[in-house]
CSV table of C-alpha atoms in Angstrom, one decimal:
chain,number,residue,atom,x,y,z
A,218,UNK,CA,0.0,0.0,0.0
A,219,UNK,CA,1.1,3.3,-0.5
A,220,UNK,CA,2.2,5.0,2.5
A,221,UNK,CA,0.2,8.5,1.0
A,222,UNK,CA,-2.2,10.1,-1.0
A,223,UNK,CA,-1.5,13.3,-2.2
A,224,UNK,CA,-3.3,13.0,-5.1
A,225,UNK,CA,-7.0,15.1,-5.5
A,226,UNK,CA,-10.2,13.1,-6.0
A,227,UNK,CA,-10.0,11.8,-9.9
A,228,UNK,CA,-12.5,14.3,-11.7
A,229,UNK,CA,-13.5,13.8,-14.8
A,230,UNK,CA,-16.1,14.8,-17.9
A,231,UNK,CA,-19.1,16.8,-16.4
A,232,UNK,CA,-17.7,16.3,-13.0
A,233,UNK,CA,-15.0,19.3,-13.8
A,234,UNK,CA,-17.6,21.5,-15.1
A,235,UNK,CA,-20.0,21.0,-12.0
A,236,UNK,CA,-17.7,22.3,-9.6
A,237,UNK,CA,-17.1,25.6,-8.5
A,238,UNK,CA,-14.3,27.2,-10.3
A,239,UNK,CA,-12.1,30.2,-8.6
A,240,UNK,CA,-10.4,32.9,-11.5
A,241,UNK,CA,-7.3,34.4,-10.4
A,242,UNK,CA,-5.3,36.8,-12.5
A,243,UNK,CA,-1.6,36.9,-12.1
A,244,UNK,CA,-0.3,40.6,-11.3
A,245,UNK,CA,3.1,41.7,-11.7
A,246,UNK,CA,4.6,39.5,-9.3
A,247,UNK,CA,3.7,36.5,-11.2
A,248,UNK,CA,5.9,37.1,-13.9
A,249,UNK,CA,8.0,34.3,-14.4
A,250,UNK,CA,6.9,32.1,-11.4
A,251,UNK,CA,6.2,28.1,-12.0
A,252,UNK,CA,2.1,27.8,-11.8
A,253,UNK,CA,2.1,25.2,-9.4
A,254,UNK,CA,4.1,27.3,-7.2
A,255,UNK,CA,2.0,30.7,-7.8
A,256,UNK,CA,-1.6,28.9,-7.1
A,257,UNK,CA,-0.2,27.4,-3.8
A,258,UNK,CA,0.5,30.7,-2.6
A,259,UNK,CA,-2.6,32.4,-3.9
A,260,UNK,CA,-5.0,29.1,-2.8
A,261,UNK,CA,-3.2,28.3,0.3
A,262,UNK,CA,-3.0,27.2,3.3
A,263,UNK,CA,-6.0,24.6,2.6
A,264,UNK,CA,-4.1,23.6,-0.8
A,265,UNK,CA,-0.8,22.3,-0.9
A,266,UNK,CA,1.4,22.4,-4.1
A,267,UNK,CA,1.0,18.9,-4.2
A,268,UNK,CA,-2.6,18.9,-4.6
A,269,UNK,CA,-2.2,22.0,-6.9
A,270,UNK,CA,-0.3,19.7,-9.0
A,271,UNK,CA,-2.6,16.7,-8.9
A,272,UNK,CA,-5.8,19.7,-10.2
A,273,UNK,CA,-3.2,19.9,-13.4
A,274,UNK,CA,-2.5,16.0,-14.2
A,275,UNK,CA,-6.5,16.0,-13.9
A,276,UNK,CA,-7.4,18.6,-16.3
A,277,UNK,CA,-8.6,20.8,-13.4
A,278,UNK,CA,-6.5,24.5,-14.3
A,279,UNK,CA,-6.8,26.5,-17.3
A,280,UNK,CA,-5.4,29.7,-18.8
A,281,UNK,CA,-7.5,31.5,-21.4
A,282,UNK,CA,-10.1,28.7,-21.4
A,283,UNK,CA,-7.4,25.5,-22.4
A,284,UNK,CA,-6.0,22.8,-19.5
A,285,UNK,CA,-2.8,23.5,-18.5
A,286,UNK,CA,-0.7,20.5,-18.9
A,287,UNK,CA,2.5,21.7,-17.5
A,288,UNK,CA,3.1,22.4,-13.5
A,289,UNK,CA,6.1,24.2,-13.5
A,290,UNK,CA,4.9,26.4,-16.6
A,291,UNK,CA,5.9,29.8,-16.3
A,292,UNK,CA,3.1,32.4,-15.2
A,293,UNK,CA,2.8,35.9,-17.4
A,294,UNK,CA,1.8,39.1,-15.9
A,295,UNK,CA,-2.2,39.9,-16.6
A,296,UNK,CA,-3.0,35.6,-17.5
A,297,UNK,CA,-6.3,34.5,-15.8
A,298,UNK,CA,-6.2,31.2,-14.3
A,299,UNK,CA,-9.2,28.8,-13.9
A,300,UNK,CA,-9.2,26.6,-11.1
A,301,UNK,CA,-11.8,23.7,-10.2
A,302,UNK,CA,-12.2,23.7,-6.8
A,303,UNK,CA,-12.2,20.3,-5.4
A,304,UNK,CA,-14.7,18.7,-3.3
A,305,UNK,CA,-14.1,19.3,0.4
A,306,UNK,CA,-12.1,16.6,2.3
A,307,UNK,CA,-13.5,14.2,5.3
A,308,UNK,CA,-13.1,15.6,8.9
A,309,UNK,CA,-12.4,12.9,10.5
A,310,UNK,CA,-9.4,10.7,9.5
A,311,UNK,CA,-10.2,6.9,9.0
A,312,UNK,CA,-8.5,3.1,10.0
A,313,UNK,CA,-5.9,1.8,7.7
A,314,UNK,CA,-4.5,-1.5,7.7
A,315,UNK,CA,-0.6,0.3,7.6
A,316,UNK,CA,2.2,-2.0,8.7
A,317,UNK,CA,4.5,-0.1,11.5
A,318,UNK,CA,7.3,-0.8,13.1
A,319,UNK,CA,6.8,-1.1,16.6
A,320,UNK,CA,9.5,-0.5,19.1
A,321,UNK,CA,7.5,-0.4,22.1
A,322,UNK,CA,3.8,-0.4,23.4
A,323,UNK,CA,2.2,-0.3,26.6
A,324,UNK,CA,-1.5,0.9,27.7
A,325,UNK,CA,-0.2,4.6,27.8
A,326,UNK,CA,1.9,5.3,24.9
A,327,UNK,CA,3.5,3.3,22.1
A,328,UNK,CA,7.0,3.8,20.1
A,329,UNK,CA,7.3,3.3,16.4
A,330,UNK,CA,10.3,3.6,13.9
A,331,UNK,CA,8.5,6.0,11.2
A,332,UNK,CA,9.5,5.4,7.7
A,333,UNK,CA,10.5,8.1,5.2
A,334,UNK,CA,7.5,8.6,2.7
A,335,UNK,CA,4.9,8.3,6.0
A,336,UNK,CA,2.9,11.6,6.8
A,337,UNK,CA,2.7,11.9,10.3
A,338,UNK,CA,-1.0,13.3,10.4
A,339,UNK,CA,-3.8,14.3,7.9
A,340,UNK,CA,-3.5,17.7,6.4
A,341,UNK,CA,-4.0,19.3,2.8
A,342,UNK,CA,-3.2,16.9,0.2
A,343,UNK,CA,-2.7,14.1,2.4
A,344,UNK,CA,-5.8,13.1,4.1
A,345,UNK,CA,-5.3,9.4,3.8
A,346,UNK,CA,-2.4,7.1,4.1
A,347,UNK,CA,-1.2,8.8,7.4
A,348,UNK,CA,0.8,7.6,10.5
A,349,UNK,CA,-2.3,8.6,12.1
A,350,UNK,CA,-4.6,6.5,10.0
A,351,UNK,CA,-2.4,3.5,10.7
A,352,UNK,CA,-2.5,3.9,14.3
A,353,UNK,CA,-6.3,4.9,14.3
A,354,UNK,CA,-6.7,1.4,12.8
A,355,UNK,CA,-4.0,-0.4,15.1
A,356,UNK,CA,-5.3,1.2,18.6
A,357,UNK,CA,-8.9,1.4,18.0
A,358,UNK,CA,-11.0,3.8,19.9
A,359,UNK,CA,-8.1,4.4,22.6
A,360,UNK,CA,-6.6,7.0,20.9
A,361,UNK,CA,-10.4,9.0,20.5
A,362,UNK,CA,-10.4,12.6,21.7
A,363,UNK,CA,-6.6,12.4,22.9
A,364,UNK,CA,-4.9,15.3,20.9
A,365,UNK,CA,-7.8,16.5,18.1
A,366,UNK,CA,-9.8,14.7,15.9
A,367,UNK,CA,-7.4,15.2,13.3
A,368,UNK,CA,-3.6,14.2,15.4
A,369,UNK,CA,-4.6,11.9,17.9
A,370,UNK,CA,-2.1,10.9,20.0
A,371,UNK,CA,0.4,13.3,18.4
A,372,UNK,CA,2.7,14.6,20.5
A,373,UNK,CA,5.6,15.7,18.0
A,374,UNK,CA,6.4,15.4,14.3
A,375,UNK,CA,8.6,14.1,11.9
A,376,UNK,CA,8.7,15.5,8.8
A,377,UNK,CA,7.4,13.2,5.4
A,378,UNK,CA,10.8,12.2,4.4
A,379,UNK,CA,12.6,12.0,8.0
A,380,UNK,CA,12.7,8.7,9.3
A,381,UNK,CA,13.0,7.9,12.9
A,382,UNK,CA,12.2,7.0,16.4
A,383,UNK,CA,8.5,8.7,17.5
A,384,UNK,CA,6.2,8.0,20.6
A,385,UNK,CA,2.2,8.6,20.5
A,386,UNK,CA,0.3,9.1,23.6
A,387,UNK,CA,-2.9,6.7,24.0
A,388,UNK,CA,-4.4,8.6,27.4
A,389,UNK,CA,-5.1,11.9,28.2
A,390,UNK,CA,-2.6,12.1,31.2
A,391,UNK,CA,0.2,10.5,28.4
A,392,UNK,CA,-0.3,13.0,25.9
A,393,UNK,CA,-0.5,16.2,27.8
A,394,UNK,CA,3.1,14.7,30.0
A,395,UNK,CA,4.7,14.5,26.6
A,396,UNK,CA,3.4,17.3,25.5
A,397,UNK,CA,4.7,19.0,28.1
A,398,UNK,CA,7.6,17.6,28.0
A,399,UNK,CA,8.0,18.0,24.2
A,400,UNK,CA,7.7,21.5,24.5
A,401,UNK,CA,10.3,22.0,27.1
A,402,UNK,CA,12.2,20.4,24.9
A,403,UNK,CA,14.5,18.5,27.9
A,404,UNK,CA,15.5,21.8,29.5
A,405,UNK,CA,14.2,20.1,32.7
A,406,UNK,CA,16.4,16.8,31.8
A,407,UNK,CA,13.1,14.5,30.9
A,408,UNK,CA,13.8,14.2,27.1
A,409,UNK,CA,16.5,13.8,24.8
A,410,UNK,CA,16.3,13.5,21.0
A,411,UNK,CA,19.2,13.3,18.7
A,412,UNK,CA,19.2,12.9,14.5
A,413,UNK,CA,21.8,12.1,12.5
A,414,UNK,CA,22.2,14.1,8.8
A,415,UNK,CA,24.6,13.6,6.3
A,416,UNK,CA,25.8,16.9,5.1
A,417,UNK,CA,27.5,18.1,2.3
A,418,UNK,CA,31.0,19.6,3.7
A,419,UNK,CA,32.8,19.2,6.7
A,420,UNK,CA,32.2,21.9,9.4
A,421,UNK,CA,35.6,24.1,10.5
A,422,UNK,CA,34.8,23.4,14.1
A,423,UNK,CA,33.9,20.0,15.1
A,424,UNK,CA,30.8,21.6,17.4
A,425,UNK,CA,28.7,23.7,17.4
A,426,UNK,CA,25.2,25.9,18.0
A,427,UNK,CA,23.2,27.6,15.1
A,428,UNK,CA,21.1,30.4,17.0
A,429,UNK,CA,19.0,31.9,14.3
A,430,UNK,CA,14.9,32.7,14.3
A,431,UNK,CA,13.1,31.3,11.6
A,432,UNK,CA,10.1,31.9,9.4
A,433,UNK,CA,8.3,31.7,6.2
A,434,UNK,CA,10.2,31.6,3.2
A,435,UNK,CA,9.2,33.9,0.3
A,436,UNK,CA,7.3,31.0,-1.5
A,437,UNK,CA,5.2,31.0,1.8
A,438,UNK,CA,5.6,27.2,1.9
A,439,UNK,CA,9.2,26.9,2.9
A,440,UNK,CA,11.0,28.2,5.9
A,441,UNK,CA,13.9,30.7,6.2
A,442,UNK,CA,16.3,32.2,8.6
A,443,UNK,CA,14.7,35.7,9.3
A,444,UNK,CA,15.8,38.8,11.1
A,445,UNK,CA,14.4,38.2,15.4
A,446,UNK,CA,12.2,41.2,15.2
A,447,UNK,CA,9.7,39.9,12.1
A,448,UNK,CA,6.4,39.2,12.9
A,449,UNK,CA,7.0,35.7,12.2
A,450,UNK,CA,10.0,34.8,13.6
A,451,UNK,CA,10.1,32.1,16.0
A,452,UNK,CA,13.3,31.8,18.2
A,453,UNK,CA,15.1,28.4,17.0
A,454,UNK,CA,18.1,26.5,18.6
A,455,UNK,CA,20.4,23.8,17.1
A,456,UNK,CA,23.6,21.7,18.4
A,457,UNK,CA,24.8,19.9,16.0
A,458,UNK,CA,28.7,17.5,16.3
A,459,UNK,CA,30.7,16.0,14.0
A,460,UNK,CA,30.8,12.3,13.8
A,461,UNK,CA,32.1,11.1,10.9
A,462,UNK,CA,34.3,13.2,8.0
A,463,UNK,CA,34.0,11.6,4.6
A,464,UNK,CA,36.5,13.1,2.3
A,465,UNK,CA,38.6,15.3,3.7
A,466,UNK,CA,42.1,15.8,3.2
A,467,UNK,CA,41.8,15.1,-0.6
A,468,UNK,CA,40.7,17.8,-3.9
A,469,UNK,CA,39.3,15.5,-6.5
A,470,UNK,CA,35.7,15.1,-4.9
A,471,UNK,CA,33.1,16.8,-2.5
A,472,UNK,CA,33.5,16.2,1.0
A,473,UNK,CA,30.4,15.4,2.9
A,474,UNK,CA,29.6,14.6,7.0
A,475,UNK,CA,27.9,12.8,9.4
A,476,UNK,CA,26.3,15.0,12.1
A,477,UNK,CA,24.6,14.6,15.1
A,478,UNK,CA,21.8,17.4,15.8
A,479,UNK,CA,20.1,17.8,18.8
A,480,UNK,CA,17.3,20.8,19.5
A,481,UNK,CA,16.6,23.3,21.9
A,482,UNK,CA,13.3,24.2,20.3
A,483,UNK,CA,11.4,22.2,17.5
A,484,UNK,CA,10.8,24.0,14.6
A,485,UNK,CA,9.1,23.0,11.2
A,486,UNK,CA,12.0,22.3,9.1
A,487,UNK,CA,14.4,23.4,11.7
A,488,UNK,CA,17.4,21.4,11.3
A,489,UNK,CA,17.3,21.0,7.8
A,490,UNK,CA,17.1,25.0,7.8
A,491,UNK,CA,20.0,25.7,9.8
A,492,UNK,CA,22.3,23.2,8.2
A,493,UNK,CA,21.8,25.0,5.1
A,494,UNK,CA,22.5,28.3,6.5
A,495,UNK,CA,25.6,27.6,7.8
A,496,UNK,CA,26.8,26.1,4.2
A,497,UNK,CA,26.1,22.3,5.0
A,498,UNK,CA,22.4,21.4,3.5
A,499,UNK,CA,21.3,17.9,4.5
A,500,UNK,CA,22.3,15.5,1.1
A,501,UNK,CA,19.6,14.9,-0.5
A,502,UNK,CA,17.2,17.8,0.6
A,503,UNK,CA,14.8,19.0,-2.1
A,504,UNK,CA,13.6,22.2,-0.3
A,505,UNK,CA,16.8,23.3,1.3
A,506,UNK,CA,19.6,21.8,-1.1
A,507,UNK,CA,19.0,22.5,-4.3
A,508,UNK,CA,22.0,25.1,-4.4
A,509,UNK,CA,24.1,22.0,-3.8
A,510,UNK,CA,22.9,19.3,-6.3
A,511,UNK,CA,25.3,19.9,-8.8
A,512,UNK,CA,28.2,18.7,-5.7
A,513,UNK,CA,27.5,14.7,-6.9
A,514,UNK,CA,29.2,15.6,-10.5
A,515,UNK,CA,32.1,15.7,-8.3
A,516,UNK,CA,32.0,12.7,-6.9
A,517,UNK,CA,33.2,9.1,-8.0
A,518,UNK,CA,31.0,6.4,-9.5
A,519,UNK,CA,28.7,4.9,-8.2
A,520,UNK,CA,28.3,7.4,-5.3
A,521,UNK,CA,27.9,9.8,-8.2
A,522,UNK,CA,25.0,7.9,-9.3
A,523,UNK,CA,23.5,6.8,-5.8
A,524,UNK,CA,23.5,10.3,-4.3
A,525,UNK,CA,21.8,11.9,-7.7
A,526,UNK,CA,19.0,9.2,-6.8
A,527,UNK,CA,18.6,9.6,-3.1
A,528,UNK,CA,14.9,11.4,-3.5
A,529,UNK,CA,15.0,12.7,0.2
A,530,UNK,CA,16.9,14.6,2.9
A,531,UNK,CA,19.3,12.1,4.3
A,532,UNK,CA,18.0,12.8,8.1
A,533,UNK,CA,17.0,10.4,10.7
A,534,UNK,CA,16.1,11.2,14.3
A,535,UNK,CA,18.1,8.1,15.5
A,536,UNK,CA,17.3,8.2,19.6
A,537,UNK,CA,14.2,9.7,21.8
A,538,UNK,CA,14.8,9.1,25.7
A,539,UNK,CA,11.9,10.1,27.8
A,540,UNK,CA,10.1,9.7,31.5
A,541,UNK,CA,7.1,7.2,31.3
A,542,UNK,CA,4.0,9.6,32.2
A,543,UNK,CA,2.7,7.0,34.2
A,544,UNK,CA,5.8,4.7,35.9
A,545,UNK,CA,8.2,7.8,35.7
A,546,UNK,CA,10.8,5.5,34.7
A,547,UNK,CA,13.0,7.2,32.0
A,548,UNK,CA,12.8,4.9,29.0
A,549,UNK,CA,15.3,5.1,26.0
A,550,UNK,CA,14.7,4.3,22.6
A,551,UNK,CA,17.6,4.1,19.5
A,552,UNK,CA,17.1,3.6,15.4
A,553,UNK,CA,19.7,2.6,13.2
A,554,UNK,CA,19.8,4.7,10.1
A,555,UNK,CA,17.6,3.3,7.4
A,556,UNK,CA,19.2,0.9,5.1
A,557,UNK,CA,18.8,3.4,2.0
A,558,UNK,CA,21.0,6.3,4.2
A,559,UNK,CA,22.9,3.5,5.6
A,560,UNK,CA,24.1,2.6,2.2
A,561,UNK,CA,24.7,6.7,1.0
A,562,UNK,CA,26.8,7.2,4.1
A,563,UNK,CA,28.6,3.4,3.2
A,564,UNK,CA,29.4,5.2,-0.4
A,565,UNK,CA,30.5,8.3,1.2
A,566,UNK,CA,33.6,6.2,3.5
A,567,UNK,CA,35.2,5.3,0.7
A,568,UNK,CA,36.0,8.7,-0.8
């Protein structure tokens, strides 16, 4: 099964004409922007670029009265753009019969190993195929009412593509001690969480702390370091150590890293943000490395090959040690890296 759904509902014949359709015309700052990314923006938060995409493949946006066919076509100043609204989304997200990978379980909480490729909880664009609907269908009606209808049980997140070590509350007094605890984020001692990235570079100083406030990007979608006194800036902390250098000492290819992060405060994207400020984007990251895809031409085969396929950011949040809310015992919980980053980071020794 596939671990997501970002795909609309399939509409097609008199379906697309029955449906509402919005008109947008693109002003001056559309000029030269990708559609997909434009109609986000403009349509957003309730439609991802994702499901903006999915509208195209199904015939769903036109300019000047014909279906677009391609997403990252480029917008013109004064163009008026057609979209079929679609139909609104169930409230309340279902069972699924998704395998997880359990590390622990208990009548209070449960552990899992995430996969990359799982959504954590429903949202836009992905309202099925969740890490919620899996454990809706594994846990029954324990996990009712704990958290919202929509992220029961959810304490924290991981992102889509970040693999890792996760716990989900299945009582009220479980979920609002993690939460608690989550949003302390261990200052008190009673949680610890530690990823591992592989980064493109090696860092000058084998340590370190990135102190920088974040907030929305330009695009609106992504996030971006951002002067403290924005409106939107939210104060963000990250440690981050060297464990492993691939690379260095030689000129003929890039030089890459293992390192561990660990955060003060949990923001969306926040690791993956701060690595890339500092000049080491996570390998792999299509949001935040882009500026560095062209580093694999300098590398040897088959790492050449193997990193240019590696679809995701390369990070895994490898350990999560935290006090049971119930026995108060402090209960620790490690992931080895999955076999795909396993195997990048096996490539990456033998430079």
């Amino acid at each position: 099964m596939s671990a997501h759904n970002e795909e609309a509902p399939n509409l097609i014949g008199d379906e697309l004409t029955e449906r509402e359709a919005v008109v947008l015309e693109a002003g001056a700052d559309a000029a030269g922007q990708r559609l997909d990314q434009w109609l986000a923006a403009r349509l957003g938060p309730d439609i991802s670029r994702s499901r903006v995409q999915a509208l195209i493949r199904q015939g769903a946006v036109s300019i000047g009265g014909k279906p677009v066919e391609e997403a990252k076509r480029k917008m013109a100043v004064g163009e008026h753009v057609s979209v079929v609204m679609p139909e609104p989304e169930p409230a309340e997200p279902q069972g699924e019969a998704i395998p997880l990978d359990i590390l622990y379980e208990d009548d209070e909480l449960i552990v899992i190993n995430k996969p990359a490729g799982l959504v954590v909880h429903p949202g836009a664009g992905n309202w099925t195929g969740t890490l919620v609907n899996a454990l809706i269908h594994h846990c029954g009606d324990s996990l009712s009412g704990i958290g919202g209808v929509r992220r029961p049980g959810i304490v924290h997140r991981l992102d889509k593509e970040t693999s890792g070590v996760m716990v989900v509350a299945k009582t009220d007094r479980a979920h609002k001690a993690l939460s608690e605890a989550f949003a302390d984020h261990g200052r008190t001692g009673d949680l610890e969480r530690a990823y591992l990235a592989l980064v493109w570079g090696i860092p000058h100083r084998p340590s370190g702390t990135v102190d920088a406030a974040l907030g929305r990007a330009a695009d609106r979608v992504r996030r971006a370091v951002v002067p403290e006194e924005r409106d939107d800036a939210r104060h963000a902390v990250t440690h981050f150590s060297v464990v492993e250098r691939f690379g260095e000492g030689q000129k003929a290819f890039a030089t890459a890293s293992l390192v561990e992060c660990r955060l003060e405060t949990g923001r969306t994207h926040q690791i993956r943000v701060h690595m890339a400020h500092i000049g080491h984007p996570v390998i792999g990251d299509p949001d935040y490395g882009q500026a560095f895809r062209t580093k694999a031409n300098r590398l040897p085969e088959p790492l050449k090959s193997e990193v240019t396929a590696f679809s995701r950011q390369a990070l895994h949040a490898w350990l999560l040690e935290f006090r049971h809310p119930a026995t108060h015992l402090t209960m620790r919980f490690e992931a080895p890296m999955p076999r795909d980053m396993e195997e990048l980071v096996g490539g990456f020794r033998k430079l």
